[in-house]
Tab-separated table of C-alpha atoms and ligand atoms in Angstrom:
chain	number	residue	atom	x	y	z
A	1	UNK	CA	-95.282	-6.529	135.481
A	2	UNK	CA	-95.244	-2.727	135.602
A	3	UNK	CA	-96.987	-0.521	133.077
A	4	UNK	CA	-94.857	2.222	131.511
A	5	UNK	CA	-97.313	5.074	131.808
A	6	UNK	CA	-96.548	7.471	128.959
A	7	UNK	CA	-99.428	9.734	129.904
A	8	UNK	CA	-97.990	10.289	133.375
A	9	UNK	CA	-94.350	10.713	132.311
A	10	UNK	CA	-95.335	13.036	129.488
A	11	UNK	CA	-97.349	15.151	131.945
A	12	UNK	CA	-94.323	15.430	134.242
A	13	UNK	CA	-92.064	16.522	131.353
A	14	UNK	CA	-94.607	19.076	130.102
A	15	UNK	CA	-94.926	20.470	133.622
A	16	UNK	CA	-91.123	20.877	133.864
A	17	UNK	CA	-91.155	22.690	130.525
A	18	UNK	CA	-94.040	24.917	131.608
A	19	UNK	CA	-91.996	26.070	134.596
A	20	UNK	CA	-89.009	26.770	132.325
A	21	UNK	CA	-91.228	28.818	130.001
A	22	UNK	CA	-92.343	30.817	133.053
A	23	UNK	CA	-88.678	31.518	133.747
A	24	UNK	CA	-88.111	32.685	130.152
A	25	UNK	CA	-91.011	35.106	130.546
A	26	UNK	CA	-89.572	36.437	133.829
A	27	UNK	CA	-86.241	36.983	132.049
A	28	UNK	CA	-87.997	38.817	129.209
A	29	UNK	CA	-86.897	36.196	126.684
A	30	UNK	CA	-88.683	34.727	123.708
A	31	UNK	CA	-90.993	31.766	124.398
A	32	UNK	CA	-90.894	28.593	122.251
A	33	UNK	CA	-92.988	28.668	119.081
A	34	UNK	CA	-93.841	25.493	117.147
A	35	UNK	CA	-95.273	25.640	113.634
A	36	UNK	CA	-97.135	22.486	112.575
A	37	UNK	CA	-97.977	21.895	108.932
A	38	UNK	CA	-100.853	19.545	108.120
A	39	UNK	CA	-101.503	18.649	104.490
A	40	UNK	CA	-104.945	17.168	103.729
A	41	UNK	CA	-107.303	15.668	106.274
A	42	UNK	CA	-106.051	12.193	107.143
A	43	UNK	CA	-107.916	11.307	110.369
A	44	UNK	CA	-104.923	9.960	112.277
A	45	UNK	CA	-102.714	12.901	111.250
A	46	UNK	CA	-105.436	15.339	112.354
A	47	UNK	CA	-105.472	13.649	115.773
A	48	UNK	CA	-101.680	13.711	116.141
A	49	UNK	CA	-101.307	17.328	115.055
A	50	UNK	CA	-104.228	18.315	117.303
A	51	UNK	CA	-102.458	16.624	120.238
A	52	UNK	CA	-99.210	18.482	119.437
A	53	UNK	CA	-100.961	21.861	119.306
A	54	UNK	CA	-102.761	21.047	122.582
A	55	UNK	CA	-99.432	20.111	124.212
A	56	UNK	CA	-98.056	23.522	123.189
A	57	UNK	CA	-100.941	25.219	124.992
A	58	UNK	CA	-100.358	23.057	128.090
A	59	UNK	CA	-96.654	23.949	128.239
A	60	UNK	CA	-97.134	27.650	127.507
A	61	UNK	CA	-95.565	27.424	124.035
A	62	UNK	CA	-96.861	29.418	121.126
A	63	UNK	CA	-98.110	27.313	118.217
A	64	UNK	CA	-99.179	27.933	114.655
A	65	UNK	CA	-101.135	25.353	112.697
A	66	UNK	CA	-100.774	25.678	108.931
A	67	UNK	CA	-103.496	23.662	107.185
A	68	UNK	CA	-103.075	22.978	103.488
A	69	UNK	CA	-105.288	21.221	100.929
A	70	UNK	CA	-104.159	17.732	99.933
A	71	UNK	CA	-103.802	18.817	96.287
A	72	UNK	CA	-101.326	21.595	97.124
A	73	UNK	CA	-98.317	21.469	94.767
A	74	UNK	CA	-94.976	20.347	96.106
A	75	UNK	CA	-93.499	23.740	95.224
A	76	UNK	CA	-96.135	25.631	97.168
A	77	UNK	CA	-95.524	23.447	100.217
A	78	UNK	CA	-91.766	24.024	99.934
A	79	UNK	CA	-92.449	27.779	99.805
A	80	UNK	CA	-94.558	27.556	102.971
A	81	UNK	CA	-91.633	25.817	104.681
A	82	UNK	CA	-89.172	28.463	103.429
A	83	UNK	CA	-91.426	31.178	104.873
A	84	UNK	CA	-91.400	29.394	108.242
A	85	UNK	CA	-87.594	28.986	108.003
A	86	UNK	CA	-87.319	32.749	107.502
A	87	UNK	CA	-89.779	33.691	110.246
A	88	UNK	CA	-87.630	34.764	113.225
A	89	UNK	CA	-90.439	34.038	115.686
A	90	UNK	CA	-90.739	30.338	114.699
A	91	UNK	CA	-88.375	28.005	116.580
A	92	UNK	CA	-89.556	24.601	115.412
A	93	UNK	CA	-91.245	23.324	112.257
A	94	UNK	CA	-92.937	19.985	111.838
A	95	UNK	CA	-94.618	18.720	108.709
A	96	UNK	CA	-96.886	15.839	109.645
A	97	UNK	CA	-96.199	12.636	107.701
A	98	UNK	CA	-97.422	10.854	105.642
A	99	UNK	CA	-97.738	13.385	102.839
A	100	UNK	CA	-99.871	12.947	99.697
A	101	UNK	CA	-98.201	10.728	97.076
A	102	UNK	CA	-97.343	13.596	94.698
A	103	UNK	CA	-95.133	15.239	97.331
A	104	UNK	CA	-91.635	13.962	98.100
A	105	UNK	CA	-91.054	13.432	101.846
A	106	UNK	CA	-87.352	13.732	101.169
A	107	UNK	CA	-87.607	17.175	99.533
A	108	UNK	CA	-89.839	18.421	102.336
A	109	UNK	CA	-87.545	17.151	105.088
A	110	UNK	CA	-84.463	18.572	103.342
A	111	UNK	CA	-86.130	21.986	103.047
A	112	UNK	CA	-86.752	22.419	106.780
A	113	UNK	CA	-83.773	24.326	108.194
A	114	UNK	CA	-81.775	21.931	110.423
A	115	UNK	CA	-81.914	24.451	113.314
A	116	UNK	CA	-85.754	24.305	113.215
A	117	UNK	CA	-86.064	20.566	112.473
A	118	UNK	CA	-87.571	19.573	115.828
A	119	UNK	CA	-88.639	16.197	114.365
A	120	UNK	CA	-84.944	15.405	113.879
A	121	UNK	CA	-85.536	14.070	110.355
A	122	UNK	CA	-83.084	16.263	108.399
A	123	UNK	CA	-79.992	14.303	107.222
A	124	UNK	CA	-77.722	16.780	109.051
A	125	UNK	CA	-79.477	16.086	112.332
A	126	UNK	CA	-79.631	12.328	111.677
A	127	UNK	CA	-75.865	12.428	110.986
A	128	UNK	CA	-75.231	14.265	114.262
A	129	UNK	CA	-77.403	11.743	116.117
A	130	UNK	CA	-75.388	8.863	114.638
A	131	UNK	CA	-72.168	10.530	115.823
A	132	UNK	CA	-73.638	11.151	119.301
A	133	UNK	CA	-73.369	14.939	118.856
A	134	UNK	CA	-75.940	17.330	120.390
A	135	UNK	CA	-78.932	17.574	118.052
A	136	UNK	CA	-82.676	17.047	117.749
A	137	UNK	CA	-83.383	13.349	118.229
A	138	UNK	CA	-86.488	12.124	116.375
A	139	UNK	CA	-89.426	12.478	118.686
A	140	UNK	CA	-90.520	8.830	118.940
A	141	UNK	CA	-87.128	7.237	119.686
A	142	UNK	CA	-86.341	10.222	121.936
A	143	UNK	CA	-89.625	9.618	123.777
A	144	UNK	CA	-88.749	5.939	124.263
A	145	UNK	CA	-85.388	6.931	125.793
A	146	UNK	CA	-87.094	9.432	128.112
A	147	UNK	CA	-89.435	6.646	129.224
A	148	UNK	CA	-86.517	4.254	129.932
A	149	UNK	CA	-84.772	7.058	131.836
A	150	UNK	CA	-87.858	7.927	133.894
A	151	UNK	CA	-88.388	4.315	135.008
A	152	UNK	CA	-84.614	3.868	135.600
A	153	UNK	CA	-84.556	0.821	133.335
A	154	UNK	CA	-81.017	-0.458	133.018
A	155	UNK	CA	-80.038	-0.805	129.365
A	156	UNK	CA	-76.281	-1.313	129.749
A	157	UNK	CA	-75.137	-4.652	128.344
A	158	UNK	CA	-78.708	-5.713	127.509
A	159	UNK	CA	-79.765	-7.287	124.241
A	160	UNK	CA	-82.271	-4.962	122.542
A	161	UNK	CA	-84.223	-6.199	119.546
A	162	UNK	CA	-85.782	-3.502	117.386
A	163	UNK	CA	-88.485	-4.802	115.055
A	164	UNK	CA	-88.863	-2.400	112.115
A	165	UNK	CA	-86.322	-0.312	110.225
A	166	UNK	CA	-88.137	2.924	109.374
A	167	UNK	CA	-86.191	6.186	109.154
A	168	UNK	CA	-88.519	7.690	111.769
A	169	UNK	CA	-88.336	4.990	114.442
A	170	UNK	CA	-86.518	1.672	113.891
A	171	UNK	CA	-83.190	2.890	112.517
A	172	UNK	CA	-82.645	5.821	114.908
A	173	UNK	CA	-83.866	3.650	117.798
A	174	UNK	CA	-81.279	0.965	117.027
A	175	UNK	CA	-78.475	3.547	116.870
A	176	UNK	CA	-79.521	5.297	120.084
A	177	UNK	CA	-79.814	2.043	122.054
A	178	UNK	CA	-76.305	1.046	120.967
A	179	UNK	CA	-74.747	4.472	121.725
A	180	UNK	CA	-72.459	5.077	124.664
A	181	UNK	CA	-75.059	6.947	126.734
A	182	UNK	CA	-76.974	6.309	129.980
A	183	UNK	CA	-79.965	4.951	128.017
A	184	UNK	CA	-77.802	3.072	125.511
A	185	UNK	CA	-74.929	0.601	125.652
A	186	UNK	CA	-77.183	-2.211	124.455
A	187	UNK	CA	-76.215	-4.915	122.015
A	188	UNK	CA	-78.768	-4.258	119.287
A	189	UNK	CA	-80.345	-6.516	116.699
A	190	UNK	CA	-82.590	-4.905	114.100
A	191	UNK	CA	-85.216	-7.163	112.486
A	192	UNK	CA	-87.367	-6.519	109.419
A	193	UNK	CA	-89.586	-8.226	106.881
A	194	UNK	CA	-86.675	-10.276	105.474
A	195	UNK	CA	-85.500	-11.604	108.842
A	196	UNK	CA	-86.156	-15.381	108.602
A	197	UNK	CA	-86.017	-16.314	112.306
A	198	UNK	CA	-87.621	-13.238	113.820
A	199	UNK	CA	-89.530	-14.973	116.681
A	200	UNK	CA	-86.341	-16.762	117.761
A	201	UNK	CA	-84.381	-13.484	117.821
A	202	UNK	CA	-87.129	-11.717	119.776
A	203	UNK	CA	-87.051	-14.521	122.360
A	204	UNK	CA	-83.414	-13.611	123.063
A	205	UNK	CA	-84.268	-9.969	123.774
A	206	UNK	CA	-84.029	-8.262	127.161
A	207	UNK	CA	-85.689	-5.244	125.531
A	208	UNK	CA	-88.041	-5.405	122.527
A	209	UNK	CA	-89.021	-2.285	120.615
A	210	UNK	CA	-91.874	-3.163	118.260
A	211	UNK	CA	-92.100	-0.560	115.499
A	212	UNK	CA	-93.275	-2.309	112.363
A	213	UNK	CA	-96.873	-1.067	112.172
A	214	UNK	CA	-98.541	-4.513	112.157
A	215	UNK	CA	-101.264	-4.800	114.787
A	216	UNK	CA	-100.626	-7.468	117.470
A	217	UNK	CA	-97.603	-8.901	115.617
A	218	UNK	CA	-95.574	-9.662	118.766
A	219	UNK	CA	-97.115	-12.662	120.528
A	220	UNK	CA	-96.389	-14.178	123.957
A	221	UNK	CA	-94.230	-16.957	122.492
A	222	UNK	CA	-91.864	-14.323	121.037
A	223	UNK	CA	-91.066	-12.770	124.413
A	224	UNK	CA	-88.853	-14.118	127.163
A	225	UNK	CA	-89.895	-13.870	130.803
A	226	UNK	CA	-88.934	-10.553	132.384
A	227	UNK	CA	-88.407	-8.696	129.088
A	228	UNK	CA	-89.076	-4.971	128.699
A	229	UNK	CA	-91.539	-4.462	125.829
A	230	UNK	CA	-91.934	-1.071	124.147
A	231	UNK	CA	-94.821	-0.917	121.695
A	232	UNK	CA	-94.487	1.901	119.166
A	233	UNK	CA	-97.302	0.705	116.889
A	234	UNK	CA	-100.661	2.420	116.797
A	235	UNK	CA	-102.969	1.244	114.020
A	236	UNK	CA	-106.663	2.001	113.561
A	237	UNK	CA	-108.548	-1.270	113.077
A	238	UNK	CA	-112.288	-1.332	112.260
A	239	UNK	CA	-114.423	-1.959	115.367
A	240	UNK	CA	-118.169	-1.475	115.185
A	241	UNK	CA	-118.506	-1.538	118.972
A	242	UNK	CA	-116.708	1.833	119.137
A	243	UNK	CA	-118.384	5.154	118.483
A	244	UNK	CA	-115.473	6.166	116.253
A	245	UNK	CA	-115.808	2.914	114.260
A	246	UNK	CA	-112.217	1.882	115.016
A	247	UNK	CA	-110.019	0.632	117.842
A	248	UNK	CA	-106.336	1.499	118.341
A	249	UNK	CA	-104.046	-1.522	118.284
A	250	UNK	CA	-100.349	-1.681	119.064
A	251	UNK	CA	-97.788	-3.980	117.451
A	252	UNK	CA	-97.880	-6.190	120.554
A	253	UNK	CA	-100.677	-8.579	121.555
A	254	UNK	CA	-100.865	-6.852	124.909
A	255	UNK	CA	-103.136	-9.219	126.887
A	256	UNK	CA	-100.992	-12.292	126.321
A	257	UNK	CA	-97.570	-10.559	126.324
A	258	UNK	CA	-98.026	-8.335	129.413
A	259	UNK	CA	-97.952	-11.150	132.018
A	260	UNK	CA	-94.485	-12.209	130.793
A	261	UNK	CA	-92.904	-8.751	130.971
A	262	UNK	CA	-91.079	-6.810	133.653
A	263	UNK	CA	-92.286	-3.591	131.972
A	264	UNK	CA	-94.601	-2.935	129.048
A	265	UNK	CA	-96.109	0.137	127.387
A	266	UNK	CA	-99.880	0.201	126.828
A	267	UNK	CA	-101.461	1.377	123.551
A	268	UNK	CA	-102.784	4.019	123.696
A	269	UNK	CA	-101.103	5.867	126.579
A	270	UNK	CA	-97.563	4.534	126.199
A	271	UNK	CA	-95.168	5.750	123.517
A	272	UNK	CA	-97.676	8.150	121.871
A	273	UNK	CA	-97.687	10.776	124.653
A	274	UNK	CA	-93.911	10.370	125.012
A	275	UNK	CA	-93.443	11.303	121.339
A	276	UNK	CA	-95.229	14.551	122.055
A	277	UNK	CA	-93.226	15.217	125.231
A	278	UNK	CA	-90.005	14.687	123.242
A	279	UNK	CA	-91.197	17.053	120.514
A	280	UNK	CA	-91.864	19.696	123.169
A	281	UNK	CA	-88.369	19.177	124.614
A	282	UNK	CA	-86.867	19.549	121.129
A	283	UNK	CA	-88.842	22.743	120.533
A	284	UNK	CA	-87.658	24.158	123.854
A	285	UNK	CA	-84.064	23.313	122.848
A	286	UNK	CA	-84.550	25.042	119.479
A	287	UNK	CA	-85.836	28.137	121.261
A	288	UNK	CA	-82.910	28.128	123.703
A	289	UNK	CA	-80.510	27.900	120.774
A	290	UNK	CA	-82.194	30.918	119.191
A	291	UNK	CA	-81.942	32.731	122.535
A	292	UNK	CA	-78.180	32.101	122.292
A	293	UNK	CA	-78.046	29.347	124.928
A	294	UNK	CA	-77.252	25.647	124.631
A	295	UNK	CA	-76.273	25.926	121.001
A	296	UNK	CA	-76.884	22.728	119.092
B	301	GUN	N1	-95.909	10.751	111.376
B	301	GUN	C1	-95.754	9.716	112.245
B	301	GUN	N2	-94.884	10.035	113.220
B	301	GUN	C2	-94.474	11.302	112.962
B	301	GUN	C3	-93.576	12.190	113.635
B	301	GUN	O1	-92.940	11.874	114.651
B	301	GUN	N3	-93.434	13.417	113.066
B	301	GUN	C4	-94.085	13.787	111.928
B	301	GUN	N4	-93.855	14.997	111.442
B	301	GUN	N5	-94.920	12.986	111.284
B	301	GUN	C5	-95.114	11.752	111.808
């Protein structure tokens, strides 16, 4: 069994980007600028946005963090996004999800200009992704592909089972793994809460992507020997032995599943850092497009 070390791969990708930023500076060009919008003070969202801003500093990107109260009106938030759309210095915009209940995710996502939608959530970008056209691929599935690429994991002709059908992870993941690309060409099954024989389907998988958000859902008896297991889940569960009061749990019962696998991602330190690396790559791409290169 080999661990898929997201921390290490992410560091390598950020280092490559840092060198490219250095080149942009030498050429007198604009450097990438990511604007992150955080509404309210959800602990997990604070951590994720903090990690994204830190990654910008590590790669030499400019970042702006826009913090808004959780009772901000939907209209005011949409205006903030419009201002960022119209700011010529901003290349990428991300609005951290989840948003407070009174704000529509859909309206927010649709307001971000597709050319600045580095999360790849806008329907125009999702449509391009489905058609295998150049676009921003949502950071988490993109990060998973970068991980498969880095470890030279052969996906062609494999049976991939994606557990979870969210717009952010499960659905794009299933499309990308089935696409005619070097990290695709899988036969894909997508499972969800209404799948009656889910353990049986998982047992047939060469590659499992667990993205349902249920801690330790995937058990050893759901995994065949030699499978590749990608754990996208990261849930805070109460744990009094920790200073923070919680432990981070993936969707896979790691200790019992790991011995069966050829490769497995740890939680934390697997997919999480790869999501950030992919976001940085998307932001670099957005900046290049604004510099008139690699138009997407
Ligand atoms: N919440 C959970 N994952 C993500 C993500 O990839 N992007 C944003 N904006 N919010 C998230």
